Amino acid sequence: MSPSAVQITLVRHGQTQENLMHILQGQMPGRLTEEGISQARQLGATLPSGYYDCILCSDLQRALDTAFILNEKLQIDLIPMPILRERDFGIYTGQPYGIKLSPDEPTLESIDSMKKRAMQFFHDVQIHYPGKKVLVVSHGLFLRGLQSVYWHKDIKEIFPMRNAETRTIVLEDTL
């Protein structure tokens, strides 16, 4: 790992009531269930104190709540970032999983647009956090978008993360 590389541990937020209802949350705030709170606490207990430099997280409530729980132990800077929000499902927000999404719907954020946000996030992290270890708390589909960009794969090739699951990637000087 080069001295300017950034180690990023990706974290999906804990389970939400909306997850249990099988609806597209998109940019809704989301409400952690008791299980989601427990998942975040269990994950937090496994994270090493003094290892991470900061937490970057989506500014949506479900991610913030998860990050705050993780930070009870870590006690590091926690920085909400709108760029880490889940895909904006527009008019489909709150609809059941499996609903047919029209790619022509103007309120629906395209996968390409979401992946551009992911690329911008990586660019910003490389500029502002060189040589750091960063915990990133975000959302299922957006985390797949980040990994899709990182691994240069189609988003469908990235296996979904479970609630409170982590995956680690290292950003070298260039992607």
JSON list of C-alpha atoms in Angstrom, two decimals:
[
{"chain": "A", "resi": 1, "resn": "MET", "atom": "CA", "xyz": [0.00, 0.00, 0.00]},
{"chain": "A", "resi": 2, "resn": "SER", "atom": "CA", "xyz": [1.47, 3.35, -1.02]},
{"chain": "A", "resi": 3, "resn": "PRO", "atom": "CA", "xyz": [1.76, 6.11, 1.62]},
{"chain": "A", "resi": 4, "resn": "SER", "atom": "CA", "xyz": [-1.02, 8.10, -0.08]},
{"chain": "A", "resi": 5, "resn": "ALA", "atom": "CA", "xyz": [-3.39, 5.13, -0.46]},
{"chain": "A", "resi": 6, "resn": "VAL", "atom": "CA", "xyz": [-6.72, 5.35, 1.34]},
{"chain": "A", "resi": 7, "resn": "GLN", "atom": "CA", "xyz": [-8.08, 2.25, 3.05]},
{"chain": "A", "resi": 8, "resn": "ILE", "atom": "CA", "xyz": [-11.87, 2.33, 2.97]},
{"chain": "A", "resi": 9, "resn": "THR", "atom": "CA", "xyz": [-14.04, 0.00, 5.01]},
{"chain": "A", "resi": 10, "resn": "LEU", "atom": "CA", "xyz": [-17.53, 0.04, 3.50]},
{"chain": "A", "resi": 11, "resn": "VAL", "atom": "CA", "xyz": [-20.44, -0.48, 5.91]},
{"chain": "A", "resi": 12, "resn": "ARG", "atom": "CA", "xyz": [-24.07, -0.96, 5.01]},
{"chain": "A", "resi": 13, "resn": "HIS", "atom": "CA", "xyz": [-26.47, 0.55, 7.55]},
{"chain": "A", "resi": 14, "resn": "GLY", "atom": "CA", "xyz": [-28.39, -1.66, 9.97]},
{"chain": "A", "resi": 15, "resn": "GLN", "atom": "CA", "xyz": [-31.74, -3.21, 9.13]},
{"chain": "A", "resi": 16, "resn": "THR", "atom": "CA", "xyz": [-34.63, -0.76, 8.79]},
{"chain": "A", "resi": 17, "resn": "GLN", "atom": "CA", "xyz": [-38.38, -1.04, 9.12]},
{"chain": "A", "resi": 18, "resn": "GLU", "atom": "CA", "xyz": [-38.54, -0.26, 5.41]},
{"chain": "A", "resi": 19, "resn": "ASN", "atom": "CA", "xyz": [-36.22, -3.21, 4.66]},
{"chain": "A", "resi": 20, "resn": "LEU", "atom": "CA", "xyz": [-38.68, -5.48, 6.46]},
{"chain": "A", "resi": 21, "resn": "MET", "atom": "CA", "xyz": [-41.56, -3.99, 4.47]},
{"chain": "A", "resi": 22, "resn": "HIS", "atom": "CA", "xyz": [-39.65, -4.70, 1.21]},
{"chain": "A", "resi": 23, "resn": "ILE", "atom": "CA", "xyz": [-39.96, -1.18, -0.14]},
{"chain": "A", "resi": 24, "resn": "LEU", "atom": "CA", "xyz": [-37.55, 0.97, -2.11]},
{"chain": "A", "resi": 25, "resn": "GLN", "atom": "CA", "xyz": [-36.26, 3.43, 0.49]},
{"chain": "A", "resi": 26, "resn": "GLY", "atom": "CA", "xyz": [-34.14, 5.52, -1.84]},
{"chain": "A", "resi": 27, "resn": "GLN", "atom": "CA", "xyz": [-33.58, 8.84, -0.11]},
{"chain": "A", "resi": 28, "resn": "MET", "atom": "CA", "xyz": [-36.19, 8.35, 2.61]},
{"chain": "A", "resi": 29, "resn": "PRO", "atom": "CA", "xyz": [-34.69, 8.78, 6.10]},
{"chain": "A", "resi": 30, "resn": "GLY", "atom": "CA", "xyz": [-35.36, 5.17, 7.15]},
{"chain": "A", "resi": 31, "resn": "ARG", "atom": "CA", "xyz": [-35.86, 3.87, 10.70]},
{"chain": "A", "resi": 32, "resn": "LEU", "atom": "CA", "xyz": [-33.57, 1.27, 12.22]},
{"chain": "A", "resi": 33, "resn": "THR", "atom": "CA", "xyz": [-35.34, -1.72, 13.74]},
{"chain": "A", "resi": 34, "resn": "GLU", "atom": "CA", "xyz": [-34.26, -3.16, 17.09]},
{"chain": "A", "resi": 35, "resn": "GLU", "atom": "CA", "xyz": [-32.40, -5.77, 15.01]},
{"chain": "A", "resi": 36, "resn": "GLY", "atom": "CA", "xyz": [-30.73, -2.97, 13.01]},
{"chain": "A", "resi": 37, "resn": "ILE", "atom": "CA", "xyz": [-29.59, -1.29, 16.22]},
{"chain": "A", "resi": 38, "resn": "SER", "atom": "CA", "xyz": [-28.30, -4.63, 17.49]},
{"chain": "A", "resi": 39, "resn": "GLN", "atom": "CA", "xyz": [-26.46, -5.25, 14.19]},
{"chain": "A", "resi": 40, "resn": "ALA", "atom": "CA", "xyz": [-24.75, -1.86, 14.46]},
{"chain": "A", "resi": 41, "resn": "ARG", "atom": "CA", "xyz": [-23.80, -2.50, 18.10]},
{"chain": "A", "resi": 42, "resn": "GLN", "atom": "CA", "xyz": [-22.38, -5.93, 17.26]},
{"chain": "A", "resi": 43, "resn": "LEU", "atom": "CA", "xyz": [-20.37, -4.49, 14.39]},
{"chain": "A", "resi": 44, "resn": "GLY", "atom": "CA", "xyz": [-19.18, -1.60, 16.54]},
{"chain": "A", "resi": 45, "resn": "ALA", "atom": "CA", "xyz": [-17.88, -4.05, 19.14]},
{"chain": "A", "resi": 46, "resn": "THR", "atom": "CA", "xyz": [-15.65, -5.68, 16.49]},
{"chain": "A", "resi": 47, "resn": "LEU", "atom": "CA", "xyz": [-14.11, -2.45, 15.14]},
{"chain": "A", "resi": 48, "resn": "PRO", "atom": "CA", "xyz": [-10.68, -1.69, 16.60]},
{"chain": "A", "resi": 49, "resn": "SER", "atom": "CA", "xyz": [-10.34, 1.55, 18.59]},
{"chain": "A", "resi": 50, "resn": "GLY", "atom": "CA", "xyz": [-7.61, 3.84, 17.32]},
{"chain": "A", "resi": 51, "resn": "TYR", "atom": "CA", "xyz": [-7.53, 2.23, 13.87]},
{"chain": "A", "resi": 52, "resn": "TYR", "atom": "CA", "xyz": [-9.81, 4.47, 11.78]},
{"chain": "A", "resi": 53, "resn": "ASP", "atom": "CA", "xyz": [-9.20, 8.16, 11.19]},
{"chain": "A", "resi": 54, "resn": "CYS", "atom": "CA", "xyz": [-12.82, 9.17, 10.55]},
{"chain": "A", "resi": 55, "resn": "ILE", "atom": "CA", "xyz": [-16.30, 8.05, 9.58]},
{"chain": "A", "resi": 56, "resn": "LEU", "atom": "CA", "xyz": [-17.80, 9.38, 6.37]},
{"chain": "A", "resi": 57, "resn": "CYS", "atom": "CA", "xyz": [-21.49, 8.61, 6.13]},
{"chain": "A", "resi": 58, "resn": "SER", "atom": "CA", "xyz": [-24.61, 9.30, 4.17]},
{"chain": "A", "resi": 59, "resn": "ASP", "atom": "CA", "xyz": [-26.68, 12.09, 5.68]},
{"chain": "A", "resi": 60, "resn": "LEU", "atom": "CA", "xyz": [-29.83, 9.93, 5.56]},
{"chain": "A", "resi": 61, "resn": "GLN", "atom": "CA", "xyz": [-31.06, 9.01, 9.05]},
{"chain": "A", "resi": 62, "resn": "ARG", "atom": "CA", "xyz": [-30.63, 5.23, 8.81]},
{"chain": "A", "resi": 63, "resn": "ALA", "atom": "CA", "xyz": [-26.95, 5.62, 7.91]},
{"chain": "A", "resi": 64, "resn": "LEU", "atom": "CA", "xyz": [-26.40, 8.37, 10.47]},
{"chain": "A", "resi": 65, "resn": "ASP", "atom": "CA", "xyz": [-27.99, 6.28, 13.22]},
{"chain": "A", "resi": 66, "resn": "THR", "atom": "CA", "xyz": [-25.73, 3.35, 12.31]},
{"chain": "A", "resi": 67, "resn": "ALA", "atom": "CA", "xyz": [-22.64, 5.59, 12.21]},
{"chain": "A", "resi": 68, "resn": "PHE", "atom": "CA", "xyz": [-23.47, 7.16, 15.59]},
{"chain": "A", "resi": 69, "resn": "ILE", "atom": "CA", "xyz": [-23.73, 3.69, 17.14]},
{"chain": "A", "resi": 70, "resn": "LEU", "atom": "CA", "xyz": [-20.39, 2.66, 15.63]},
{"chain": "A", "resi": 71, "resn": "ASN", "atom": "CA", "xyz": [-18.84, 5.89, 16.86]},
{"chain": "A", "resi": 72, "resn": "GLU", "atom": "CA", "xyz": [-19.88, 5.28, 20.49]},
{"chain": "A", "resi": 73, "resn": "LYS", "atom": "CA", "xyz": [-16.74, 3.14, 20.73]},
{"chain": "A", "resi": 74, "resn": "LEU", "atom": "CA", "xyz": [-14.52, 4.74, 18.09]},
{"chain": "A", "resi": 75, "resn": "GLN", "atom": "CA", "xyz": [-14.93, 8.38, 19.14]},
{"chain": "A", "resi": 76, "resn": "ILE", "atom": "CA", "xyz": [-13.60, 9.80, 15.85]},
{"chain": "A", "resi": 77, "resn": "ASP", "atom": "CA", "xyz": [-14.76, 12.55, 13.50]},
{"chain": "A", "resi": 78, "resn": "LEU", "atom": "CA", "xyz": [-18.09, 11.66, 11.90]},
{"chain": "A", "resi": 79, "resn": "ILE", "atom": "CA", "xyz": [-18.77, 13.56, 8.69]},
{"chain": "A", "resi": 80, "resn": "PRO", "atom": "CA", "xyz": [-22.20, 13.37, 6.99]},
{"chain": "A", "resi": 81, "resn": "MET", "atom": "CA", "xyz": [-21.93, 13.54, 3.18]},
{"chain": "A", "resi": 82, "resn": "PRO", "atom": "CA", "xyz": [-24.93, 13.81, 0.85]},
{"chain": "A", "resi": 83, "resn": "ILE", "atom": "CA", "xyz": [-22.85, 12.24, -1.95]},
{"chain": "A", "resi": 84, "resn": "LEU", "atom": "CA", "xyz": [-23.10, 8.91, -0.05]},
{"chain": "A", "resi": 85, "resn": "ARG", "atom": "CA", "xyz": [-26.92, 8.83, -0.21]},
{"chain": "A", "resi": 86, "resn": "GLU", "atom": "CA", "xyz": [-28.77, 5.87, -1.67]},
{"chain": "A", "resi": 87, "resn": "ARG", "atom": "CA", "xyz": [-29.95, 5.96, -5.27]},
{"chain": "A", "resi": 88, "resn": "ASP", "atom": "CA", "xyz": [-32.82, 8.40, -5.72]},
{"chain": "A", "resi": 89, "resn": "PHE", "atom": "CA", "xyz": [-35.78, 6.32, -6.86]},
{"chain": "A", "resi": 90, "resn": "GLY", "atom": "CA", "xyz": [-37.88, 9.43, -7.51]},
{"chain": "A", "resi": 91, "resn": "ILE", "atom": "CA", "xyz": [-41.57, 8.58, -7.93]},
{"chain": "A", "resi": 92, "resn": "TYR", "atom": "CA", "xyz": [-40.78, 4.93, -7.13]},
{"chain": "A", "resi": 93, "resn": "THR", "atom": "CA", "xyz": [-39.63, 5.74, -3.60]},
{"chain": "A", "resi": 94, "resn": "GLY", "atom": "CA", "xyz": [-41.77, 3.81, -1.11]},
{"chain": "A", "resi": 95, "resn": "GLN", "atom": "CA", "xyz": [-42.92, 1.31, -3.75]},
{"chain": "A", "resi": 96, "resn": "PRO", "atom": "CA", "xyz": [-42.44, -2.46, -3.31]},
{"chain": "A", "resi": 97, "resn": "TYR", "atom": "CA", "xyz": [-39.25, -4.23, -4.37]},
{"chain": "A", "resi": 98, "resn": "GLY", "atom": "CA", "xyz": [-39.58, -5.64, -7.86]},
{"chain": "A", "resi": 99, "resn": "ILE", "atom": "CA", "xyz": [-41.67, -2.80, -9.27]},
{"chain": "A", "resi": 100, "resn": "LYS", "atom": "CA", "xyz": [-40.75, -2.15, -12.90]},
{"chain": "A", "resi": 101, "resn": "LEU", "atom": "CA", "xyz": [-38.65, 1.01, -13.11]},
{"chain": "A", "resi": 102, "resn": "SER", "atom": "CA", "xyz": [-38.91, 2.99, -16.31]},
{"chain": "A", "resi": 103, "resn": "PRO", "atom": "CA", "xyz": [-35.45, 4.22, -17.33]},
{"chain": "A", "resi": 104, "resn": "ASP", "atom": "CA", "xyz": [-37.14, 7.22, -18.97]},
{"chain": "A", "resi": 105, "resn": "GLU", "atom": "CA", "xyz": [-38.68, 8.40, -15.68]},
{"chain": "A", "resi": 106, "resn": "PRO", "atom": "CA", "xyz": [-37.02, 11.81, -15.08]},
{"chain": "A", "resi": 107, "resn": "THR", "atom": "CA", "xyz": [-37.21, 11.57, -11.28]},
{"chain": "A", "resi": 108, "resn": "LEU", "atom": "CA", "xyz": [-35.31, 8.24, -11.24]},
{"chain": "A", "resi": 109, "resn": "GLU", "atom": "CA", "xyz": [-31.55, 8.55, -10.76]},
{"chain": "A", "resi": 110, "resn": "SER", "atom": "CA", "xyz": [-29.87, 6.39, -13.38]},
{"chain": "A", "resi": 111, "resn": "ILE", "atom": "CA", "xyz": [-27.29, 3.77, -12.45]},
{"chain": "A", "resi": 112, "resn": "ASP", "atom": "CA", "xyz": [-24.77, 5.74, -14.56]},
{"chain": "A", "resi": 113, "resn": "SER", "atom": "CA", "xyz": [-25.50, 8.91, -12.59]},
{"chain": "A", "resi": 114, "resn": "MET", "atom": "CA", "xyz": [-25.13, 7.03, -9.32]},
{"chain": "A", "resi": 115, "resn": "LYS", "atom": "CA", "xyz": [-21.81, 5.58, -10.50]},
{"chain": "A", "resi": 116, "resn": "LYS", "atom": "CA", "xyz": [-20.64, 9.11, -11.40]},
{"chain": "A", "resi": 117, "resn": "ARG", "atom": "CA", "xyz": [-21.35, 10.08, -7.77]},
{"chain": "A", "resi": 118, "resn": "ALA", "atom": "CA", "xyz": [-19.28, 7.07, -6.70]},
{"chain": "A", "resi": 119, "resn": "MET", "atom": "CA", "xyz": [-16.37, 8.19, -8.91]},
{"chain": "A", "resi": 120, "resn": "GLN", "atom": "CA", "xyz": [-16.64, 11.72, -7.51]},
{"chain": "A", "resi": 121, "resn": "PHE", "atom": "CA", "xyz": [-16.62, 10.34, -3.97]},
{"chain": "A", "resi": 122, "resn": "PHE", "atom": "CA", "xyz": [-13.45, 8.33, -4.66]},
{"chain": "A", "resi": 123, "resn": "HIS", "atom": "CA", "xyz": [-11.82, 11.41, -6.19]},
{"chain": "A", "resi": 124, "resn": "ASP", "atom": "CA", "xyz": [-12.73, 13.55, -3.16]},
{"chain": "A", "resi": 125, "resn": "VAL", "atom": "CA", "xyz": [-11.47, 10.90, -0.72]},
{"chain": "A", "resi": 126, "resn": "GLN", "atom": "CA", "xyz": [-8.15, 10.61, -2.53]},
{"chain": "A", "resi": 127, "resn": "ILE", "atom": "CA", "xyz": [-7.68, 14.39, -2.30]},
{"chain": "A", "resi": 128, "resn": "HIS", "atom": "CA", "xyz": [-8.84, 14.91, 1.30]},
{"chain": "A", "resi": 129, "resn": "TYR", "atom": "CA", "xyz": [-7.84, 11.65, 3.05]},
{"chain": "A", "resi": 130, "resn": "PRO", "atom": "CA", "xyz": [-4.52, 10.42, 1.58]},
{"chain": "A", "resi": 131, "resn": "GLY", "atom": "CA", "xyz": [-2.86, 7.80, 3.75]},
{"chain": "A", "resi": 132, "resn": "LYS", "atom": "CA", "xyz": [-5.93, 7.50, 6.00]},
{"chain": "A", "resi": 133, "resn": "LYS", "atom": "CA", "xyz": [-8.17, 4.64, 7.10]},
{"chain": "A", "resi": 134, "resn": "VAL", "atom": "CA", "xyz": [-11.78, 5.64, 6.57]},
{"chain": "A", "resi": 135, "resn": "LEU", "atom": "CA", "xyz": [-15.02, 3.98, 7.62]},
{"chain": "A", "resi": 136, "resn": "VAL", "atom": "CA", "xyz": [-17.80, 4.69, 5.08]},
{"chain": "A", "resi": 137, "resn": "VAL", "atom": "CA", "xyz": [-21.42, 4.10, 6.15]},
{"chain": "A", "resi": 138, "resn": "SER", "atom": "CA", "xyz": [-23.87, 4.09, 3.27]},
{"chain": "A", "resi": 139, "resn": "HIS", "atom": "CA", "xyz": [-26.61, 2.11, 1.54]},
{"chain": "A", "resi": 140, "resn": "GLY", "atom": "CA", "xyz": [-26.94, -1.18, -0.29]},
{"chain": "A", "resi": 141, "resn": "LEU", "atom": "CA", "xyz": [-27.24, -0.05, -3.89]},
{"chain": "A", "resi": 142, "resn": "PHE", "atom": "CA", "xyz": [-24.86, 2.88, -3.57]},
{"chain": "A", "resi": 143, "resn": "LEU", "atom": "CA", "xyz": [-22.25, 0.62, -1.97]},
{"chain": "A", "resi": 144, "resn": "ARG", "atom": "CA", "xyz": [-22.65, -1.74, -4.92]},
{"chain": "A", "resi": 145, "resn": "GLY", "atom": "CA", "xyz": [-22.10, 1.29, -7.16]},
{"chain": "A", "resi": 146, "resn": "LEU", "atom": "CA", "xyz": [-18.89, 2.15, -5.33]},
{"chain": "A", "resi": 147, "resn": "GLN", "atom": "CA", "xyz": [-17.64, -1.42, -5.69]},
{"chain": "A", "resi": 148, "resn": "SER", "atom": "CA", "xyz": [-18.71, -1.52, -9.32]},
{"chain": "A", "resi": 149, "resn": "VAL", "atom": "CA", "xyz": [-16.55, 1.52, -10.05]},
{"chain": "A", "resi": 150, "resn": "TYR", "atom": "CA", "xyz": [-13.66, 0.21, -7.95]},
{"chain": "A", "resi": 151, "resn": "TRP", "atom": "CA", "xyz": [-13.62, -3.28, -9.50]},
{"chain": "A", "resi": 152, "resn": "HIS", "atom": "CA", "xyz": [-14.53, -2.03, -13.03]},
{"chain": "A", "resi": 153, "resn": "LYS", "atom": "CA", "xyz": [-17.51, -4.37, -13.15]},
{"chain": "A", "resi": 154, "resn": "ASP", "atom": "CA", "xyz": [-21.19, -4.05, -13.97]},
{"chain": "A", "resi": 155, "resn": "ILE", "atom": "CA", "xyz": [-23.22, -3.31, -10.86]},
{"chain": "A", "resi": 156, "resn": "LYS", "atom": "CA", "xyz": [-25.14, -6.57, -11.38]},
{"chain": "A", "resi": 157, "resn": "GLU", "atom": "CA", "xyz": [-21.86, -8.46, -10.88]},
{"chain": "A", "resi": 158, "resn": "ILE", "atom": "CA", "xyz": [-21.43, -7.04, -7.36]},
{"chain": "A", "resi": 159, "resn": "PHE", "atom": "CA", "xyz": [-22.99, -9.24, -4.71]},
{"chain": "A", "resi": 160, "resn": "PRO", "atom": "CA", "xyz": [-25.33, -7.21, -2.42]},
{"chain": "A", "resi": 161, "resn": "MET", "atom": "CA", "xyz": [-24.14, -6.43, 1.10]},
{"chain": "A", "resi": 162, "resn": "ARG", "atom": "CA", "xyz": [-26.20, -7.54, 4.09]},
{"chain": "A", "resi": 163, "resn": "ASN", "atom": "CA", "xyz": [-27.20, -5.00, 6.73]},
{"chain": "A", "resi": 164, "resn": "ALA", "atom": "CA", "xyz": [-24.17, -4.05, 8.88]},
{"chain": "A", "resi": 165, "resn": "GLU", "atom": "CA", "xyz": [-21.81, -6.00, 6.62]},
{"chain": "A", "resi": 166, "resn": "THR", "atom": "CA", "xyz": [-18.34, -4.59, 5.89]},
{"chain": "A", "resi": 167, "resn": "ARG", "atom": "CA", "xyz": [-16.02, -4.84, 2.91]},
{"chain": "A", "resi": 168, "resn": "THR", "atom": "CA", "xyz": [-12.62, -3.22, 2.61]},
{"chain": "A", "resi": 169, "resn": "ILE", "atom": "CA", "xyz": [-11.04, -1.67, -0.47]},
{"chain": "A", "resi": 170, "resn": "VAL", "atom": "CA", "xyz": [-7.83, 0.31, -0.92]},
{"chain": "A", "resi": 171, "resn": "LEU", "atom": "CA", "xyz": [-7.68, 3.36, -3.18]},
{"chain": "A", "resi": 172, "resn": "GLU", "atom": "CA", "xyz": [-4.20, 3.68, -4.60]},
{"chain": "A", "resi": 173, "resn": "ASP", "atom": "CA", "xyz": [-3.14, 6.83, -6.41]},
{"chain": "A", "resi": 174, "resn": "THR", "atom": "CA", "xyz": [-5.46, 6.17, -9.35]},
{"chain": "A", "resi": 175, "resn": "LEU", "atom": "CA", "xyz": [-8.48, 3.96, -9.96]}
]
